[in-house]
Short mmCIF file of C-alpha atoms and ligand atoms in Angstrom, two decimals:
data_model
loop_
_atom_site.label_atom_id
_atom_site.label_comp_id
_atom_site.label_asym_id
_atom_site.label_seq_id
_atom_site.Cartn_x
_atom_site.Cartn_y
_atom_site.Cartn_z
CA MET A 21 -2.90 16.24 -20.78
CA ASN A 22 -1.78 16.18 -17.09
CA PHE A 23 -1.35 19.00 -14.15
CA VAL A 24 1.65 18.67 -13.05
CA LYS A 25 3.63 21.93 -12.34
CA GLN A 26 7.05 20.95 -10.75
CA TYR A 27 9.09 18.67 -8.61
CA ARG A 28 9.83 19.51 -5.25
CA CYS A 29 12.81 17.70 -3.05
CA THR A 30 11.57 16.82 0.22
CA LEU A 31 14.88 17.38 1.85
CA CYS A 32 16.32 20.66 0.52
CA ASP A 33 13.60 21.90 -1.01
CA ALA A 34 15.11 22.37 -4.36
CA ILE A 35 12.45 22.80 -7.33
CA TYR A 36 12.68 21.10 -10.73
CA LYS A 37 10.93 21.54 -13.87
CA PHE A 38 9.33 18.38 -14.60
CA GLU A 39 11.67 16.13 -16.46
CA PRO A 40 10.63 13.00 -17.51
CA THR A 41 14.13 11.44 -16.68
CA THR A 42 14.71 12.95 -13.08
CA LEU A 43 13.73 10.64 -10.54
CA THR A 44 15.39 11.91 -7.31
CA CYS A 45 17.14 15.39 -6.21
CA LEU A 46 20.11 16.74 -8.37
CA SER A 47 21.86 17.47 -5.44
CA CYS A 48 20.78 15.14 -2.55
CA GLY A 49 20.87 12.26 -4.53
CA GLU A 50 18.96 9.37 -3.97
CA LYS A 51 18.03 10.61 -0.44
CA GLY A 52 16.87 13.53 -2.14
CA ILE A 53 13.26 11.97 -2.79
CA LEU A 54 11.43 14.42 -4.87
CA ASP A 55 7.43 14.86 -4.61
CA ILE A 56 5.51 15.91 -7.70
CA GLU A 57 3.48 19.08 -7.23
CA TYR A 58 0.30 19.90 -9.33
CA ASP A 59 -1.58 22.98 -10.10
CA TYR A 60 -4.65 22.71 -8.03
CA GLU A 61 -6.26 25.64 -9.39
CA MET A 62 -6.07 24.21 -13.51
CA MET A 63 -6.97 20.83 -11.98
CA LYS A 64 -9.83 21.97 -10.45
CA LYS A 65 -11.57 22.87 -13.63
CA VAL A 66 -11.65 19.45 -14.61
CA VAL A 67 -11.74 17.05 -11.22
CA ASN A 68 -14.46 18.20 -9.35
CA LYS A 69 -17.32 16.27 -8.10
CA SER A 70 -19.29 16.25 -11.23
CA TYR A 71 -16.43 14.99 -12.98
CA PHE A 72 -16.77 11.89 -10.77
CA GLU A 73 -20.26 11.47 -11.12
CA LYS A 74 -19.95 11.40 -14.97
CA CYS A 75 -16.82 9.21 -14.94
CA GLU A 76 -17.77 5.62 -16.01
CA ASP A 77 -14.29 4.34 -15.78
CA TYR A 78 -14.19 2.54 -12.39
CA SER A 79 -10.36 1.53 -12.72
CA ILE A 80 -6.98 3.49 -10.74
CA TRP A 81 -7.28 5.56 -14.47
CA ARG A 82 -10.67 7.39 -13.61
CA TYR A 83 -7.96 9.58 -11.39
CA LYS A 84 -5.35 9.78 -14.36
CA PRO A 85 -6.43 13.84 -14.41
CA MET A 86 -5.19 13.86 -11.27
CA MET A 87 -1.72 12.05 -11.79
CA SER A 88 1.87 12.47 -13.36
CA ILE A 89 0.89 10.20 -16.72
CA HIS A 90 0.48 10.92 -20.16
CA HIS A 91 -2.55 8.88 -21.25
CA GLY A 92 -1.54 7.20 -23.99
CA PHE A 93 -0.82 3.42 -23.13
CA ILE A 94 -3.26 3.60 -20.15
CA ASN A 95 -5.84 1.13 -22.00
CA ASP A 96 -3.49 -2.17 -22.36
CA THR A 97 -3.01 -2.28 -18.57
CA LEU A 98 -4.53 -4.91 -15.98
CA HIS A 99 -7.53 -3.48 -14.27
CA VAL A 100 -6.35 -2.18 -11.46
CA GLY A 101 -8.11 -0.29 -8.20
CA TRP A 102 -12.01 0.39 -7.70
CA THR A 103 -11.75 -2.06 -4.55
CA PRO A 104 -14.32 -2.79 -2.29
CA LEU A 105 -15.06 -0.75 0.73
CA TYR A 106 -17.34 -2.48 3.37
CA HIS A 107 -18.83 -1.23 6.59
CA SER A 108 -18.37 -3.45 8.95
CA LEU A 109 -20.73 -4.33 11.47
CA ASN A 110 -19.39 -7.06 13.57
CA LEU A 111 -15.78 -5.66 14.20
CA SER A 112 -16.64 -2.18 15.08
CA GLU A 113 -18.66 -3.64 18.12
CA THR A 114 -16.00 -5.96 19.13
CA VAL A 115 -13.25 -3.03 18.99
CA ASN A 116 -15.34 -0.63 20.68
CA ILE A 117 -15.73 2.23 17.89
CA LYS A 118 -18.14 3.87 16.46
CA SER A 119 -17.57 3.12 12.75
CA LEU A 120 -15.41 0.86 11.15
CA TYR A 121 -14.73 0.76 7.33
CA ILE A 122 -12.66 -1.68 5.66
CA LYS A 123 -10.92 -1.14 2.32
CA ASP A 124 -9.75 -4.43 0.86
CA ASP A 125 -7.35 -3.55 -1.72
CA SER A 126 -6.23 -7.64 -1.75
CA ALA A 127 -8.71 -7.75 -4.62
CA ASN A 128 -6.52 -6.08 -7.15
CA PRO A 129 -5.12 -8.44 -10.10
CA THR A 130 -1.71 -9.41 -8.30
CA ALA A 131 -3.92 -9.41 -4.97
CA SER A 132 -2.26 -6.36 -3.41
CA LEU A 133 -2.14 -2.48 -3.12
CA LYS A 134 1.04 -2.93 -4.77
CA ASP A 135 -1.03 -3.05 -8.24
CA ARG A 136 -1.72 0.62 -7.96
CA ALA A 137 2.33 1.47 -8.24
CA SER A 138 3.38 -1.06 -10.79
CA VAL A 139 0.66 -0.29 -13.05
CA VAL A 140 1.95 3.27 -13.08
CA ALA A 141 5.94 2.21 -13.46
CA VAL A 142 4.79 0.14 -16.57
CA VAL A 143 3.30 3.24 -18.39
CA LYS A 144 5.99 5.06 -17.43
CA ALA A 145 8.35 2.71 -18.48
CA LEU A 146 6.37 2.55 -22.16
CA GLU A 147 6.76 6.28 -22.32
CA HIS A 148 10.16 6.06 -21.89
CA LYS A 149 10.46 3.54 -24.19
CA GLN A 150 12.29 1.58 -22.08
CA THR A 151 11.56 -2.50 -22.68
CA ILE A 152 13.09 -3.70 -19.22
CA ILE A 153 11.77 -2.93 -15.76
CA ALA A 154 13.62 -3.58 -12.49
CA CYS A 155 12.87 -3.43 -9.04
CA SER A 156 13.71 -5.22 -5.21
CA SER A 157 11.01 -5.79 -3.06
CA THR A 158 10.08 -7.67 0.05
CA GLY A 159 7.56 -9.74 -2.25
CA ASN A 160 4.29 -7.95 -3.60
CA ALA A 161 5.87 -5.53 -5.45
CA ALA A 162 7.74 -7.73 -7.53
CA SER A 163 5.16 -10.00 -8.13
CA SER A 164 3.13 -7.14 -9.09
CA LEU A 165 5.35 -5.68 -11.25
CA ALA A 166 5.87 -9.10 -12.68
CA GLY A 167 2.17 -9.67 -13.80
CA HIS A 168 1.87 -5.87 -15.21
CA ALA A 169 5.03 -6.11 -17.37
CA ALA A 170 3.76 -9.50 -18.86
CA LYS A 171 0.45 -8.01 -19.55
CA VAL A 172 2.18 -4.86 -21.20
CA GLY A 173 4.93 -6.99 -22.74
CA LEU A 174 7.67 -5.83 -20.81
CA LYS A 175 10.65 -7.66 -19.43
CA SER A 176 11.21 -7.84 -15.83
CA VAL A 177 14.31 -8.03 -13.42
CA ILE A 178 13.73 -8.79 -9.98
CA PHE A 179 15.60 -9.16 -6.74
CA VAL A 180 14.20 -10.29 -3.69
CA PRO A 181 15.62 -11.02 -0.11
CA SER A 182 15.99 -14.74 0.48
CA ARG A 183 13.31 -14.92 2.89
CA ALA A 184 10.30 -13.86 0.21
CA PRO A 185 7.40 -16.05 1.27
CA ILE A 186 6.87 -18.92 -1.95
CA GLY A 187 3.53 -17.33 -2.72
CA LYS A 188 5.13 -14.57 -3.51
CA LEU A 189 7.78 -16.29 -5.31
CA THR A 190 5.66 -18.58 -7.23
CA GLN A 191 3.61 -15.80 -8.28
CA LEU A 192 6.17 -13.91 -9.87
CA SER A 193 7.91 -16.66 -11.47
CA LEU A 194 4.79 -17.52 -13.43
CA PHE A 195 4.41 -14.32 -14.86
CA GLY A 196 7.58 -14.88 -16.51
CA ALA A 197 9.98 -12.43 -13.86
CA ASP A 198 13.42 -12.90 -14.28
CA VAL A 199 14.10 -13.20 -10.75
CA TYR A 200 17.72 -13.41 -8.39
CA LYS A 201 16.71 -14.52 -4.74
CA VAL A 202 19.72 -12.40 -2.98
CA ASP A 203 21.54 -14.10 -0.34
CA GLY A 204 20.36 -11.34 2.49
CA ASP A 205 17.86 -9.21 3.78
CA TYR A 206 15.83 -6.86 1.82
CA LYS A 207 18.29 -4.05 2.76
CA LEU A 208 20.74 -6.26 0.56
CA ALA A 209 18.55 -6.81 -2.17
CA TYR A 210 17.91 -3.33 -2.81
CA ALA A 211 21.40 -2.17 -2.49
CA LEU A 212 22.17 -4.84 -5.33
CA SER A 213 19.17 -3.54 -7.33
CA LYS A 214 20.14 -0.40 -7.13
CA ASP A 215 23.71 -0.99 -8.70
CA ALA A 216 21.91 -3.11 -11.31
CA ILE A 217 19.49 -0.61 -12.58
CA LYS A 218 22.14 2.16 -12.97
CA HIS A 219 24.75 -0.58 -14.39
CA PHE A 220 22.18 -1.53 -17.50
CA GLY A 221 19.57 1.47 -17.12
CA TRP A 222 16.98 -0.08 -16.46
CA TYR A 223 13.68 1.36 -15.64
CA ASN A 224 13.27 1.86 -11.76
CA ARG A 225 10.12 0.65 -10.02
CA ASN A 226 11.72 1.29 -6.70
CA ALA A 227 8.68 2.84 -4.97
CA ALA A 228 10.44 5.45 -2.79
CA VAL A 229 13.38 6.74 -5.33
CA ASN A 230 10.52 6.85 -8.26
CA PRO A 231 7.79 9.81 -7.29
CA HIS A 232 5.14 8.73 -9.91
CA LEU A 233 4.61 5.68 -7.68
CA VAL A 234 3.40 7.38 -4.56
CA GLU A 235 1.18 9.36 -7.10
CA GLY A 236 -0.15 5.89 -8.01
CA LYS A 237 -0.78 4.34 -4.61
CA LYS A 238 -2.61 7.54 -3.94
CA THR A 239 -5.76 6.48 -5.66
CA VAL A 240 -6.59 3.81 -2.61
CA ALA A 241 -7.11 7.31 -0.56
CA LEU A 242 -9.30 9.07 -3.40
CA GLU A 243 -11.50 5.85 -3.57
CA ILE A 244 -12.03 5.63 -0.13
CA ALA A 245 -13.27 9.32 -0.36
CA GLU A 246 -15.16 8.48 -3.26
CA GLN A 247 -16.81 5.87 -1.34
CA LEU A 248 -17.93 7.69 1.37
CA GLU A 249 -19.15 10.13 -0.64
CA PHE A 250 -16.16 12.42 0.86
CA ASN A 251 -17.40 12.41 4.60
CA LEU A 252 -13.94 10.59 5.36
CA THR A 253 -13.71 8.67 8.88
CA ASP A 254 -11.45 10.21 11.57
CA TRP A 255 -8.65 7.97 11.10
CA VAL A 256 -7.55 5.52 8.36
CA VAL A 257 -5.12 2.97 9.17
CA VAL A 258 -2.17 1.31 7.30
CA SER A 259 0.70 -1.10 7.95
CA VAL A 260 4.40 0.83 7.22
CA GLY A 261 7.31 -0.82 5.77
CA ASP A 262 9.24 1.65 3.41
CA GLY A 263 6.65 4.24 3.87
CA CYS A 264 5.39 4.94 0.53
CA THR A 265 1.79 3.56 0.80
CA ILE A 266 1.38 5.99 3.89
CA ALA A 267 2.70 8.58 1.73
CA GLY A 268 0.34 7.59 -1.02
CA VAL A 269 -2.42 7.46 1.78
CA TYR A 270 -1.66 11.04 2.74
CA LYS A 271 -1.19 12.38 -0.65
CA GLY A 272 -4.52 11.24 -2.30
CA PHE A 273 -6.31 13.07 0.70
CA TYR A 274 -4.03 16.40 0.37
CA ASP A 275 -4.93 16.62 -3.08
CA LEU A 276 -8.52 16.43 -2.51
CA TYR A 277 -7.92 18.91 0.46
CA LYS A 278 -6.39 21.67 -2.17
CA LEU A 279 -9.22 21.00 -4.51
CA ASP A 280 -12.17 21.50 -1.68
CA MET A 281 -13.30 18.33 -2.18
CA ILE A 282 -13.07 17.64 1.50
CA ASN A 283 -12.15 19.91 4.21
CA LYS A 284 -9.67 17.96 6.65
CA ILE A 285 -7.53 14.98 6.23
CA PRO A 286 -8.08 12.41 8.43
CA LYS A 287 -5.16 11.11 10.81
CA LEU A 288 -3.22 8.53 9.39
CA LEU A 289 -2.18 5.57 12.00
CA GLY A 290 0.55 3.90 10.68
CA VAL A 291 1.34 0.29 12.05
CA GLN A 292 4.70 -1.42 12.05
CA SER A 293 5.45 -4.51 13.15
CA GLU A 294 7.41 -4.73 16.91
CA GLY A 295 10.28 -6.63 15.57
CA CYS A 296 10.95 -4.05 12.93
CA ALA A 297 9.61 -0.60 14.04
CA PRO A 298 12.22 1.99 12.67
CA PHE A 299 9.35 5.01 11.92
CA TYR A 300 7.61 4.17 15.38
CA HIS A 301 10.91 5.09 17.42
CA ALA A 302 11.55 7.87 15.35
CA PHE A 303 8.42 9.05 16.09
CA LYS A 304 7.77 8.16 19.57
CA ASN A 305 11.31 9.51 20.77
CA ASP A 306 11.66 12.23 18.16
CA GLU A 307 14.74 11.46 17.10
CA PRO A 308 16.23 10.62 13.74
CA MET A 309 15.26 7.33 11.99
CA LYS A 310 17.83 4.22 13.05
CA GLU A 311 18.27 1.09 11.12
CA SER A 312 16.39 -1.59 12.70
CA GLU A 313 16.54 -5.78 12.40
CA GLU A 314 14.03 -7.27 9.92
CA ASN A 315 12.15 -9.81 12.68
CA THR A 316 8.58 -10.39 11.99
CA ILE A 317 6.48 -12.96 10.14
CA ALA A 318 4.92 -9.47 8.17
CA ASP A 319 7.33 -9.81 5.62
CA SER A 320 6.00 -6.77 3.35
CA ILE A 321 6.97 -4.43 6.46
CA ALA A 322 10.12 -5.74 7.25
CA VAL A 323 12.14 -3.17 6.17
CA GLY A 324 15.32 -2.54 8.57
CA ILE A 325 16.17 0.63 6.55
CA PRO A 326 12.83 2.81 5.48
CA ARG A 327 13.75 4.09 1.65
CA ASN A 328 10.96 6.77 2.24
CA PRO A 329 11.78 8.19 5.44
CA ILE A 330 10.91 12.03 5.07
CA LYS A 331 7.30 11.26 3.25
CA GLY A 332 6.72 8.32 5.48
CA MET A 333 6.96 10.68 8.20
CA ASN A 334 5.19 13.66 6.63
CA ALA A 335 2.28 11.44 6.25
CA VAL A 336 1.79 10.70 9.91
CA VAL A 337 2.93 14.19 11.60
CA LYS A 338 1.28 16.78 8.84
CA SER A 339 -2.20 14.93 9.58
CA ASN A 340 -1.76 14.30 13.60
CA GLY A 341 -1.78 10.81 13.22
CA ALA A 342 0.34 8.38 15.57
CA PHE A 343 2.60 5.47 14.51
CA ILE A 344 1.87 2.37 16.73
CA THR A 345 3.26 -1.27 16.63
CA VAL A 346 2.02 -4.75 16.85
CA SER A 347 3.22 -8.24 18.05
CA ASP A 348 3.31 -11.21 15.92
CA ALA A 349 1.00 -12.80 17.99
CA GLU A 350 -1.57 -10.11 17.53
CA ILE A 351 -0.97 -10.23 13.86
CA ILE A 352 -1.80 -13.92 13.92
CA GLU A 353 -4.79 -13.16 15.78
CA SER A 354 -6.05 -10.53 13.45
CA MET A 355 -5.90 -12.38 10.78
CA LYS A 356 -8.06 -14.87 12.05
CA VAL A 357 -10.47 -12.18 13.44
CA LEU A 358 -10.56 -10.64 9.95
CA ALA A 359 -11.56 -13.69 8.22
CA SER A 360 -14.18 -15.28 10.57
CA PHE A 361 -16.00 -11.89 11.62
CA GLU A 362 -15.48 -10.36 8.23
CA GLY A 363 -14.75 -12.91 5.18
CA ILE A 364 -11.35 -10.80 4.46
CA PHE A 365 -8.70 -13.35 4.16
CA SER A 366 -5.18 -11.28 4.71
CA GLU A 367 -1.42 -11.42 4.81
CA PRO A 368 0.26 -10.45 7.83
CA ALA A 369 1.40 -7.11 6.80
CA ALA A 370 -2.46 -6.39 5.82
CA ALA A 371 -3.62 -7.82 9.12
CA ALA A 372 -1.26 -5.85 10.82
CA SER A 373 -3.60 -2.66 10.43
CA PHE A 374 -6.46 -3.96 12.26
CA ALA A 375 -4.17 -5.20 15.29
CA GLY A 376 -2.71 -1.67 15.05
CA LEU A 377 -6.50 -0.26 15.41
CA LYS A 378 -7.09 -2.65 18.24
CA ASN A 379 -4.17 -1.32 20.08
CA ALA A 380 -4.34 2.40 19.15
CA ILE A 381 -8.10 1.91 20.98
CA ASN A 382 -6.55 0.22 23.74
CA GLN A 383 -4.11 2.81 24.17
CA ASN A 384 -6.82 5.76 23.98
CA ILE A 385 -5.05 7.09 20.75
CA ILE A 386 -8.18 6.30 18.96
CA LYS A 387 -11.41 7.34 21.14
CA SER A 388 -14.27 5.11 21.13
CA TYR A 389 -16.41 8.13 19.90
CA GLU A 390 -14.14 8.18 16.78
CA THR A 391 -14.24 6.46 13.19
CA ALA A 392 -12.24 4.78 11.06
CA THR A 393 -10.97 3.03 7.72
CA ILE A 394 -8.17 -0.05 7.85
CA ILE A 395 -6.37 -0.76 4.59
CA ILE A 396 -5.90 -4.37 3.85
CA THR A 397 -3.15 -4.28 1.65
CA GLY A 398 -2.52 -8.13 0.86
CA SER A 399 -4.41 -11.23 0.71
CA GLY A 400 -3.53 -14.09 2.79
CA LEU A 401 -2.99 -16.45 0.02
CA LYS A 402 0.38 -15.10 -0.52
CA ASP A 403 1.48 -16.62 2.51
CA ILE A 404 -0.35 -19.69 3.44
CA GLN A 405 2.92 -20.54 5.87
CA ASN A 406 1.88 -17.89 7.99
CA ALA A 407 -1.90 -18.00 8.10
CA GLN A 408 -1.74 -21.75 8.89
CA LYS A 409 -0.64 -20.52 12.38
CA ALA A 410 -4.03 -19.27 12.71
CA MET A 411 -5.54 -22.27 11.69
CA THR A 412 -7.84 -24.90 13.73
CA SER A 413 -7.05 -28.51 13.60
CA ILE A 414 -9.56 -30.20 10.70
CA PRO A 415 -10.93 -33.85 11.59
CA ILE A 416 -10.21 -36.90 9.43
CA ILE A 417 -13.07 -38.49 9.27
CA LYS A 418 -14.63 -42.20 7.70
CA ALA A 419 -16.70 -41.78 4.71
CA ASN A 420 -19.74 -43.02 6.67
CA LEU A 421 -22.83 -41.39 7.88
CA THR A 422 -23.22 -42.75 10.86
CA THR A 423 -19.55 -41.94 12.35
CA PHE A 424 -19.89 -38.35 10.69
CA ILE A 425 -23.24 -37.84 12.79
CA GLU A 426 -21.24 -39.13 15.88
CA THR A 427 -18.23 -36.52 15.35
CA TYR A 428 -20.84 -33.70 14.42
CA SER A 429 -22.94 -34.12 17.80
CA LEU A 430 -19.68 -33.69 19.46
CA GLY A 431 -18.90 -30.64 17.67
CA GLY A 432 -16.82 -32.06 14.77
CA LYS A 433 -13.82 -32.27 17.72
CA LYS A 434 -13.20 -36.28 17.46
CA ASP A 435 -10.48 -36.21 14.94
CA ASP A 436 -9.22 -40.04 15.38
C1 LIG B 18 4.04 -2.74 0.43
C2 LIG B 18 3.17 -3.10 1.61
C3 LIG B 18 3.13 -2.75 2.75
C4 LIG B 18 3.87 -1.45 3.20
O1 LIG B 18 3.73 -0.41 2.13
P1 LIG B 18 5.62 0.56 2.09
O2 LIG B 18 5.22 1.39 1.00
O3 LIG B 18 6.48 -0.33 2.24
O4 LIG B 18 5.28 1.00 3.66
C5 LIG B 18 2.18 -2.77 3.52
N1 LIG B 18 1.23 -4.37 3.52
C6 LIG B 18 1.69 -4.61 2.28
C7 LIG B 18 0.84 -6.29 1.75
C8 LIG B 18 2.72 -4.56 1.43
O5 LIG B 18 2.64 -5.40 0.08
ZN1 LIG B 19 17.43 18.15 -2.44
#
């Protein structure tokens, strides 16, 4: 049972009846990304604080009455969600903010937040009796989809740009995906996947055009709310590529607001990389979104043509939030700081959230009397090459206690 009322086109506002096969607006085509609307009055009767108190499912499926899925196929999936939320004591002082929380979504089964969308995608593919599911991805959506498809016995076909990091490629290869490295950037990989999906009739896991996937991603916000006992921080910070993740975060808080479980939606800070910031420029200059180069080490947010521009922009505008940019150097520094102060090893696009928080505090967008939650969207192990840029040299020593004592007393710095 679910409480889906209708689909609404984010571009032309047309309303559609809930049809399992509808993915985008019939009159706007691919740009008419749909939003799924619920009957909150009915949902309220099931989803309330006492539901959460009693619920013993500590996975994404505890939110199944708030999602657009049937419940027949959810038991065979990998365990997604209920990732830790840490109260950071070390870093909140360093960055001069009243209180800071870190939601570590690298603790998901394939080590990124994308698992929240992929698990919904494979459930939908099963509902539709499809056997092949496909996507294009900068890396994480692909490796995530490959893992979830493997678990439920679906075949996955995946298109990645030539620059995808080897950690992600290795992951999806071992998961048994049928993978193609497109000679070019993400834009080209995306275009080819779109054509191939249409040609072969595969199930489409491209997160922007498939509205069910944002419904999966929203569970990160639902968890944060529960973990904070519905006393949310003033800000929630997340890095932005296509815009689906931040749209999901907004949707989760919006649902809770409509269910009267929170009285305010937190301000969302969308973080982009200086070398690829189409959302940031459109927001700052109040102009239509322009195509950008994809020039950053943060591969997961190197998206020159965002595929979910309206939902992504709405998330920031409607929450009274902001966009901000960070440099690659700031990202590398943040990877080091998050790891050494908090024990969290994040990939560049994930550490960008902390770099963005720091810049927003410096620019007085986030005030020192406010509170914030940053979302760690993926693990550092996925991109060891870039993590090495933050690494300090490791001394080589002889297997001899006397020389070790000598080296150690010099602070380990004597490395030859
Ligand atoms: C996909 C991804 C993002 C951004 O999500 P979008 O939906 O593309 O905006 C951020 N960080 C990581 C690690 C990701 O994999
Ligand atoms: Zn439309």
